[in-house]
Amino acid sequence: MRIRKNAVITAVGGYVPDTVLSNHDLEKMVDTNNEWIVARTGIKERRIVNDPGVATSDLAVRALKRLMSDAGVTPHEIDCVIVSTSTPDYVMVSTGSIVCEKAGLTKAWGIDTNAACSGFLYALTLGASMIESGRCKKVVVIGADKNSSIVNYSDRNTCILFGDGAGAVMLEQTEEPVGLMDSFFRTDGSGKENLIVTAGGSRFPASQQTLDDQLHYVRQDGRVVFKAAIQGMTDTCNEVLQANDLLSSQINYLIPHQANLRIIQSVGDYLGLSGDQVKINIDRYGNTTSATIPLVMWDYKDDFKYGDKIILTAFGAGFSWGATYLKWGRLRKAAQE
Ligand code: ACO
């Protein structure tokens, strides 16, 4: 009998900047108020980079270094780093390449992927494929975004939502019945009308006109995104459950992308999950795009037990969306000094 070789998460790391941007701070910047933000989004505060010298790779490196020190993994053990980000350090030169260099990963290769808020889930499945095939032994998947670099802090429709941060997981092979079991992903490019950073790429390279038109900021139709997110996340959660003969009552936890507490609660309610099964940290970090799911794992890793059945789900620009079925394994622990 062929033994299925799964990719399992064996280490987790996370990092958010020290600077807190609270709802009360935002009240001084745009026409909004704390009550509205908490009631409509569940966000109380978010962390942002306040040092212009800090870019996405710096957030990613800090999450990666925490992962390595907690797990007792040395830089040269890692084969590959996949950085999911919508805010790379540069248009050309991958953030993954910079992360490998800054973290001293001399034997690894690094690349970037971009599927906005769904990006971490997509990158996790790509990383798992590298492990399942036997091509790599240790793959680190990082979700990292410095959203403050694309947010217009005079637009109340968007500036209340986003924060900066990074989360990282390491994948390794196992013959035990745990790890990434399945994923269900979708994209619909027509969604670009409703959520986009228009300029800075090859369609609209940076120019005086794109600056004047403020096309380098994230722009969205929040209501359209809100409805599509609930529908897309719920549908793909159901699809991944059905494909794996699972009832939602058999699920231990839901780790949703943290975009809006009302979106999260709607998806949890549709799946019939109780409040403590749905993991949330949006109140403290806001929407950190690619970093939300690994930051939730980082915050709640002590709650998860071997064999727990966890559904991860996300929705983001593209549109892109999906769900992943994960069985929690064991995390490595560094030897005590
Ligand atoms: N403060 C106070 N009032 C506000 C603010 C604000 N920050 N923003 C909008 N309003 C006003 C609107 O102008 C509107 O006023 P009006 O009725 O006089 O026209 C009223 O509040 C209601 O506006 P809505 O847009 O209907 O508010 P809604 O409840 O939909 O909340 C929000 C807006 C929070 C943006 C919500 O639609 C949302 O979260 N959408 C998802 C967007 C998202 O998460 N994008 C991130 C990337 S994609 C992803 O991660 C899934």
Short mmCIF file of C-alpha atoms and ligand atoms in Angstrom, two decimals:
data_model
loop_
_atom_site.label_atom_id
_atom_site.label_comp_id
_atom_site.label_asym_id
_atom_site.label_seq_id
_atom_site.Cartn_x
_atom_site.Cartn_y
_atom_site.Cartn_z
CA MET A 1 0.00 0.00 0.00
CA ARG A 2 1.31 3.43 -0.92
CA ILE A 3 1.68 5.55 2.20
CA ARG A 4 0.39 9.06 1.69
CA LYS A 5 3.05 11.58 2.59
CA ASN A 6 1.46 14.72 3.96
CA ALA A 7 2.87 18.17 4.56
CA VAL A 8 2.38 19.09 8.19
CA ILE A 9 2.94 22.38 10.02
CA THR A 10 5.84 21.88 12.46
CA ALA A 11 6.62 25.48 13.46
CA VAL A 12 4.85 28.85 13.63
CA GLY A 13 6.09 32.42 14.05
CA GLY A 14 4.52 35.85 14.06
CA TYR A 15 5.38 39.51 14.29
CA VAL A 16 3.44 42.77 14.48
CA PRO A 17 5.02 46.23 14.80
CA ASP A 18 4.97 47.92 18.22
CA THR A 19 3.13 51.05 17.06
CA VAL A 20 -0.61 50.89 17.81
CA LEU A 21 -3.04 52.84 15.61
CA SER A 22 -6.27 52.92 17.60
CA ASN A 23 -9.75 53.86 16.48
CA HIS A 24 -9.40 57.01 18.57
CA ASP A 25 -6.24 57.90 16.61
CA LEU A 26 -8.24 57.47 13.38
CA GLU A 27 -10.98 59.76 14.71
CA LYS A 28 -8.41 62.55 14.48
CA MET A 29 -7.52 61.68 10.88
CA VAL A 30 -10.87 61.02 9.15
CA ASP A 31 -14.60 61.52 9.80
CA THR A 32 -15.20 58.34 11.78
CA ASN A 33 -15.67 57.20 15.36
CA ASN A 34 -14.69 54.28 17.57
CA GLU A 35 -18.27 53.02 17.99
CA TRP A 36 -18.88 52.85 14.23
CA ILE A 37 -15.63 51.01 13.57
CA VAL A 38 -16.14 48.48 16.38
CA ALA A 39 -19.80 47.85 15.46
CA ARG A 40 -19.19 47.53 11.68
CA THR A 41 -15.82 45.77 11.65
CA GLY A 42 -14.90 44.45 15.13
CA ILE A 43 -11.55 46.27 14.92
CA LYS A 44 -10.36 48.16 18.01
CA GLU A 45 -6.80 48.81 16.97
CA ARG A 46 -4.19 47.77 14.41
CA ARG A 47 -0.40 47.80 14.35
CA ILE A 48 1.49 49.84 11.79
CA VAL A 49 5.11 50.40 10.85
CA ASN A 50 6.19 53.91 11.80
CA ASP A 51 9.82 53.61 10.69
CA PRO A 52 10.21 54.47 6.97
CA GLY A 53 13.22 52.15 6.87
CA VAL A 54 11.08 49.08 7.60
CA ALA A 55 9.57 47.19 4.66
CA THR A 56 7.56 43.98 4.26
CA SER A 57 10.70 41.81 4.23
CA ASP A 58 11.64 43.15 7.68
CA LEU A 59 8.29 42.06 9.09
CA ALA A 60 8.68 38.67 7.40
CA VAL A 61 12.22 38.18 8.73
CA ARG A 62 11.11 38.90 12.29
CA ALA A 63 8.31 36.32 12.04
CA LEU A 64 10.75 33.82 10.51
CA LYS A 65 13.36 34.38 13.21
CA ARG A 66 10.76 33.76 15.92
CA LEU A 67 9.73 30.57 14.15
CA MET A 68 13.32 29.35 13.98
CA SER A 69 14.16 30.18 17.59
CA ASP A 70 10.95 28.65 19.00
CA ALA A 71 11.38 25.49 16.93
CA GLY A 72 15.15 25.17 17.28
CA VAL A 73 15.65 25.24 13.51
CA THR A 74 18.82 26.70 12.01
CA PRO A 75 18.76 28.86 8.87
CA HIS A 76 20.66 26.37 6.71
CA GLU A 77 18.07 23.61 7.33
CA ILE A 78 15.41 25.48 5.34
CA ASP A 79 15.13 24.64 1.62
CA CYS A 80 12.58 27.13 0.37
CA VAL A 81 10.75 30.29 1.45
CA ILE A 82 7.48 31.35 -0.16
CA VAL A 83 6.41 34.88 0.76
CA SER A 84 2.78 35.71 0.11
CA THR A 85 2.44 39.48 -0.12
CA SER A 86 0.61 42.26 -1.94
CA THR A 87 3.11 44.83 -0.71
CA PRO A 88 6.51 43.50 -1.82
CA ASP A 89 9.61 45.54 -1.04
CA TYR A 90 10.18 46.08 -4.77
CA VAL A 91 8.36 45.49 -8.06
CA MET A 92 11.41 43.54 -9.21
CA VAL A 93 13.51 41.49 -6.78
CA SER A 94 11.36 39.12 -4.83
CA THR A 95 10.76 39.74 -1.14
CA GLY A 96 11.51 36.03 -0.69
CA SER A 97 15.02 36.62 -1.99
CA ILE A 98 15.57 39.46 0.46
CA VAL A 99 14.13 37.44 3.35
CA CYS A 100 16.55 34.56 2.67
CA GLU A 101 19.48 36.97 2.61
CA LYS A 102 18.49 38.89 5.76
CA ALA A 103 17.71 35.75 7.77
CA GLY A 104 20.91 33.99 6.68
CA LEU A 105 19.18 31.19 4.77
CA THR A 106 22.18 30.33 2.61
CA LYS A 107 20.77 27.02 1.31
CA ALA A 108 17.25 28.19 0.52
CA TRP A 109 15.59 29.76 -2.48
CA GLY A 110 12.86 32.33 -2.02
CA ILE A 111 9.96 33.49 -4.16
CA ASP A 112 6.84 35.64 -3.82
CA THR A 113 3.23 34.84 -4.55
CA ASN A 114 0.38 37.33 -4.64
CA ALA A 115 -3.27 36.48 -4.20
CA ALA A 116 -4.04 39.39 -1.82
CA CYS A 117 -6.01 38.30 1.25
CA SER A 118 -6.23 34.69 0.00
CA GLY A 119 -2.51 34.64 -0.66
CA PHE A 120 -1.38 32.78 2.43
CA LEU A 121 -3.76 29.89 1.77
CA TYR A 122 -2.63 29.60 -1.84
CA ALA A 123 1.04 29.76 -0.82
CA LEU A 124 0.45 27.14 1.87
CA THR A 125 -0.90 24.73 -0.73
CA LEU A 126 2.05 25.46 -3.05
CA GLY A 127 4.47 24.84 -0.16
CA ALA A 128 2.66 21.63 0.75
CA SER A 129 3.05 20.38 -2.83
CA MET A 130 6.81 20.92 -2.61
CA ILE A 131 6.87 18.79 0.54
CA GLU A 132 4.46 16.07 -0.64
CA SER A 133 6.48 15.59 -3.83
CA GLY A 134 9.67 15.16 -1.80
CA ARG A 135 11.34 18.05 -3.62
CA CYS A 136 11.93 19.97 -0.36
CA LYS A 137 12.31 18.89 3.27
CA LYS A 138 11.55 22.13 5.05
CA VAL A 139 9.49 24.86 3.38
CA VAL A 140 8.63 28.10 5.18
CA VAL A 141 5.48 29.89 4.04
CA ILE A 142 5.23 33.51 5.15
CA GLY A 143 2.28 35.87 4.87
CA ALA A 144 3.55 39.44 5.24
CA ASP A 145 2.12 42.83 4.38
CA LYS A 146 2.96 46.42 5.12
CA ASN A 147 -0.52 47.64 4.26
CA SER A 148 0.24 51.10 5.62
CA SER A 149 2.30 51.58 2.43
CA ILE A 150 -0.83 51.36 0.21
CA VAL A 151 -3.52 52.79 2.49
CA ASN A 152 -4.83 56.31 2.01
CA TYR A 153 -5.16 57.70 5.53
CA SER A 154 -7.66 60.27 4.34
CA ASP A 155 -10.09 57.62 2.98
CA ARG A 156 -12.35 56.40 5.81
CA ASN A 157 -13.66 53.54 3.65
CA THR A 158 -10.31 51.76 3.77
CA CYS A 159 -7.97 53.25 6.37
CA ILE A 160 -9.92 51.85 9.31
CA LEU A 161 -9.52 48.27 8.09
CA PHE A 162 -5.86 47.52 7.54
CA GLY A 163 -2.80 46.84 9.68
CA ASP A 164 0.76 45.60 9.15
CA GLY A 165 2.17 42.25 10.21
CA ALA A 166 3.68 38.91 9.28
CA GLY A 167 3.11 35.28 10.13
CA ALA A 168 5.13 32.22 9.16
CA VAL A 169 4.72 28.45 9.23
CA MET A 170 7.15 25.66 8.42
CA LEU A 171 6.02 22.56 6.54
CA GLU A 172 7.69 19.14 6.71
CA GLN A 173 6.79 15.67 5.49
CA THR A 174 4.97 13.16 7.69
CA GLU A 175 3.52 9.67 7.25
CA GLU A 176 1.12 10.31 10.15
CA PRO A 177 -2.51 11.11 9.29
CA VAL A 178 -2.14 14.85 9.96
CA GLY A 179 -1.20 17.92 7.90
CA LEU A 180 -2.75 19.62 4.90
CA MET A 181 -5.48 17.31 3.70
CA ASP A 182 -7.16 19.29 0.92
CA SER A 183 -7.88 22.74 -0.55
CA PHE A 184 -10.60 24.26 -2.68
CA PHE A 185 -9.71 27.54 -4.43
CA ARG A 186 -11.44 29.86 -6.88
CA THR A 187 -10.65 33.13 -8.69
CA ASP A 188 -12.78 35.61 -10.61
CA GLY A 189 -10.81 38.39 -12.29
CA SER A 190 -13.92 40.52 -12.82
CA GLY A 191 -13.73 41.26 -9.08
CA LYS A 192 -10.86 43.65 -9.79
CA GLU A 193 -13.44 46.42 -10.32
CA ASN A 194 -14.33 46.27 -6.62
CA LEU A 195 -10.98 45.95 -4.85
CA ILE A 196 -7.69 47.06 -6.40
CA VAL A 197 -4.47 49.03 -6.20
CA THR A 198 -4.59 50.34 -9.75
CA ALA A 199 -1.15 51.78 -10.45
CA GLY A 200 2.46 50.77 -10.04
CA GLY A 201 2.28 47.65 -12.19
CA SER A 202 2.71 47.26 -15.96
CA ARG A 203 -0.82 48.44 -16.85
CA PHE A 204 -0.42 51.80 -15.15
CA PRO A 205 3.26 52.39 -14.36
CA ALA A 206 3.95 55.15 -11.87
CA SER A 207 3.63 58.61 -13.42
CA GLN A 208 2.74 62.11 -12.32
CA GLN A 209 -0.81 61.36 -13.49
CA THR A 210 -1.15 58.17 -11.40
CA LEU A 211 0.14 60.08 -8.37
CA ASP A 212 -2.26 62.97 -8.97
CA ASP A 213 -5.14 60.52 -9.37
CA GLN A 214 -4.14 58.67 -6.16
CA LEU A 215 -4.06 55.37 -8.01
CA HIS A 216 -1.35 53.84 -5.80
CA TYR A 217 -3.75 53.42 -2.89
CA VAL A 218 -6.08 50.51 -2.24
CA ARG A 219 -9.61 51.27 -3.39
CA GLN A 220 -12.72 49.17 -2.83
CA ASP A 221 -16.47 48.90 -2.92
CA GLY A 222 -16.83 47.58 0.62
CA ARG A 223 -20.42 46.37 0.31
CA VAL A 224 -19.74 44.27 -2.79
CA VAL A 225 -16.63 42.77 -1.19
CA PHE A 226 -18.51 42.09 2.04
CA LYS A 227 -21.25 40.04 0.37
CA ALA A 228 -18.90 38.21 -2.00
CA ALA A 229 -16.60 37.32 0.91
CA ILE A 230 -19.34 35.66 2.94
CA GLN A 231 -20.64 33.76 -0.10
CA GLY A 232 -17.21 32.69 -1.35
CA MET A 233 -15.85 31.58 2.02
CA THR A 234 -19.03 29.69 2.93
CA ASP A 235 -19.23 27.94 -0.46
CA THR A 236 -15.62 26.77 -0.45
CA CYS A 237 -15.80 25.65 3.19
CA ASN A 238 -18.81 23.51 2.25
CA GLU A 239 -17.03 22.17 -0.82
CA VAL A 240 -13.92 21.14 1.09
CA LEU A 241 -16.07 19.54 3.81
CA GLN A 242 -18.12 17.56 1.30
CA ALA A 243 -15.08 16.43 -0.67
CA ASN A 244 -13.62 14.99 2.54
CA ASP A 245 -16.87 13.41 3.83
CA LEU A 246 -16.87 15.75 6.80
CA LEU A 247 -19.76 17.33 8.65
CA SER A 248 -19.16 20.78 10.05
CA SER A 249 -19.97 19.28 13.48
CA GLN A 250 -16.74 17.27 13.17
CA ILE A 251 -14.64 20.41 12.81
CA ASN A 252 -12.75 21.60 15.87
CA TYR A 253 -11.82 25.10 14.68
CA LEU A 254 -12.32 27.62 11.90
CA ILE A 255 -9.42 29.98 11.15
CA PRO A 256 -10.90 32.62 8.86
CA HIS A 257 -9.13 35.50 7.14
CA GLN A 258 -9.63 38.50 9.41
CA ALA A 259 -11.32 41.16 7.25
CA ASN A 260 -14.43 42.04 9.21
CA LEU A 261 -15.88 40.45 12.36
CA ARG A 262 -19.34 40.36 10.78
CA ILE A 263 -17.99 38.41 7.80
CA ILE A 264 -16.23 35.98 10.16
CA GLN A 265 -19.32 35.48 12.32
CA SER A 266 -21.57 34.95 9.30
CA VAL A 267 -19.31 32.21 7.96
CA GLY A 268 -19.06 30.62 11.43
CA ASP A 269 -22.87 30.74 11.79
CA TYR A 270 -23.46 29.19 8.35
CA LEU A 271 -21.18 26.32 9.38
CA GLY A 272 -22.97 26.00 12.73
CA LEU A 273 -19.80 26.58 14.76
CA SER A 274 -19.82 28.03 18.27
CA GLY A 275 -18.02 31.28 19.11
CA ASP A 276 -14.99 29.67 20.74
CA GLN A 277 -14.42 27.44 17.70
CA VAL A 278 -13.97 30.48 15.45
CA LYS A 279 -10.55 32.01 16.02
CA ILE A 280 -10.40 35.79 15.99
CA ASN A 281 -7.72 38.45 16.50
CA ILE A 282 -9.09 41.16 14.18
CA ASP A 283 -9.87 43.32 17.22
CA ARG A 284 -6.11 43.79 17.84
CA TYR A 285 -4.54 43.67 14.38
CA GLY A 286 -7.22 44.62 11.82
CA ASN A 287 -6.83 43.14 8.35
CA THR A 288 -3.17 42.29 7.77
CA THR A 289 -3.98 40.75 4.33
CA SER A 290 -1.62 37.78 3.81
CA ALA A 291 -0.63 37.68 7.47
CA THR A 292 -4.06 37.19 9.06
CA ILE A 293 -4.24 33.37 9.03
CA PRO A 294 -0.67 32.64 10.19
CA LEU A 295 -1.00 35.35 12.86
CA VAL A 296 -4.13 33.60 14.16
CA MET A 297 -2.16 30.33 14.23
CA TRP A 298 0.64 32.11 16.10
CA ASP A 299 -1.77 33.59 18.66
CA TYR A 300 -3.79 30.41 19.26
CA LYS A 301 -1.22 27.64 18.68
CA ASP A 302 -1.47 26.47 22.30
CA ASP A 303 -5.20 25.75 21.87
CA PHE A 304 -4.67 23.30 19.00
CA LYS A 305 -4.15 19.62 19.78
CA TYR A 306 -2.75 16.79 17.69
CA GLY A 307 -5.35 15.65 15.17
CA ASP A 308 -7.64 18.68 15.54
CA LYS A 309 -9.62 19.23 12.34
CA ILE A 310 -9.28 22.85 11.27
CA ILE A 311 -10.76 24.69 8.30
CA LEU A 312 -8.87 27.74 7.03
CA THR A 313 -10.75 30.09 4.73
CA ALA A 314 -10.04 33.39 2.99
CA PHE A 315 -11.39 35.88 0.47
CA GLY A 316 -9.58 38.75 -1.18
CA ALA A 317 -8.79 40.88 -4.19
CA GLY A 318 -8.90 39.20 -7.57
CA PHE A 319 -11.43 38.14 -6.48
CA SER A 320 -9.70 35.14 -4.98
CA TRP A 321 -11.09 32.81 -2.34
CA GLY A 322 -10.94 29.34 -0.94
CA ALA A 323 -10.79 26.92 1.96
CA THR A 324 -8.21 24.45 3.22
CA TYR A 325 -8.71 21.41 5.45
CA LEU A 326 -5.87 20.94 7.91
CA LYS A 327 -5.25 18.39 10.63
CA TRP A 328 -2.99 19.85 13.30
CA GLY A 329 0.24 17.99 14.04
CA ARG A 330 2.97 18.65 16.59
CA LEU A 331 5.12 21.77 16.73
CA ARG A 332 8.88 21.44 17.19
CA LYS A 333 10.22 22.96 20.38
CA ALA A 334 13.74 24.28 20.77
CA ALA A 335 15.80 22.44 23.39
CA GLN A 336 15.82 24.36 26.69
CA GLU A 337 19.17 25.99 27.54
N1 ACO B 1 -16.81 55.79 9.73
C1 ACO B 1 -18.06 56.23 9.80
N2 ACO B 1 -18.97 56.07 8.80
C2 ACO B 1 -18.55 55.40 7.71
C3 ACO B 1 -17.24 54.91 7.56
C4 ACO B 1 -16.36 55.14 8.65
N3 ACO B 1 -15.08 54.70 8.63
N4 ACO B 1 -17.11 54.30 6.39
C5 ACO B 1 -18.31 54.40 5.78
N5 ACO B 1 -19.17 55.07 6.57
C6 ACO B 1 -20.56 55.40 6.31
C7 ACO B 1 -20.90 55.33 4.85
O1 ACO B 1 -20.58 56.52 4.19
C8 ACO B 1 -22.39 55.08 4.88
O2 ACO B 1 -23.06 56.27 5.09
P1 ACO B 1 -24.43 56.58 4.31
O3 ACO B 1 -25.38 55.49 4.76
O4 ACO B 1 -24.78 57.94 4.79
O5 ACO B 1 -24.09 56.47 2.88
C9 ACO B 1 -22.57 54.20 6.13
O6 ACO B 1 -21.40 54.42 6.92
C10 ACO B 1 -22.71 52.73 5.81
O7 ACO B 1 -21.70 52.38 4.85
P2 ACO B 1 -21.52 50.93 4.32
O8 ACO B 1 -20.46 50.93 3.27
O9 ACO B 1 -22.85 50.32 3.96
O10 ACO B 1 -20.99 50.22 5.64
P3 ACO B 1 -20.75 48.71 5.86
O11 ACO B 1 -21.56 48.25 7.00
O12 ACO B 1 -20.80 47.91 4.59
O13 ACO B 1 -19.24 48.72 6.35
C11 ACO B 1 -17.07 48.15 5.49
C12 ACO B 1 -18.21 49.16 5.46
C13 ACO B 1 -16.56 48.08 6.90
C14 ACO B 1 -15.99 48.63 4.55
C15 ACO B 1 -17.63 46.77 5.06
O14 ACO B 1 -18.37 46.89 3.88
C16 ACO B 1 -16.55 45.77 4.86
O15 ACO B 1 -15.83 45.39 5.77
N6 ACO B 1 -16.42 45.25 3.62
C17 ACO B 1 -15.38 44.29 3.32
C18 ACO B 1 -14.21 45.03 2.81
C19 ACO B 1 -12.90 44.42 3.13
O16 ACO B 1 -12.75 43.69 4.08
N7 ACO B 1 -11.91 44.74 2.33
C20 ACO B 1 -10.57 44.34 2.64
C21 ACO B 1 -9.91 43.46 1.66
S1 ACO B 1 -10.94 42.13 1.10
C22 ACO B 1 -11.06 41.09 2.33
O17 ACO B 1 -10.19 41.05 3.16
C23 ACO B 1 -12.25 40.19 2.42
#
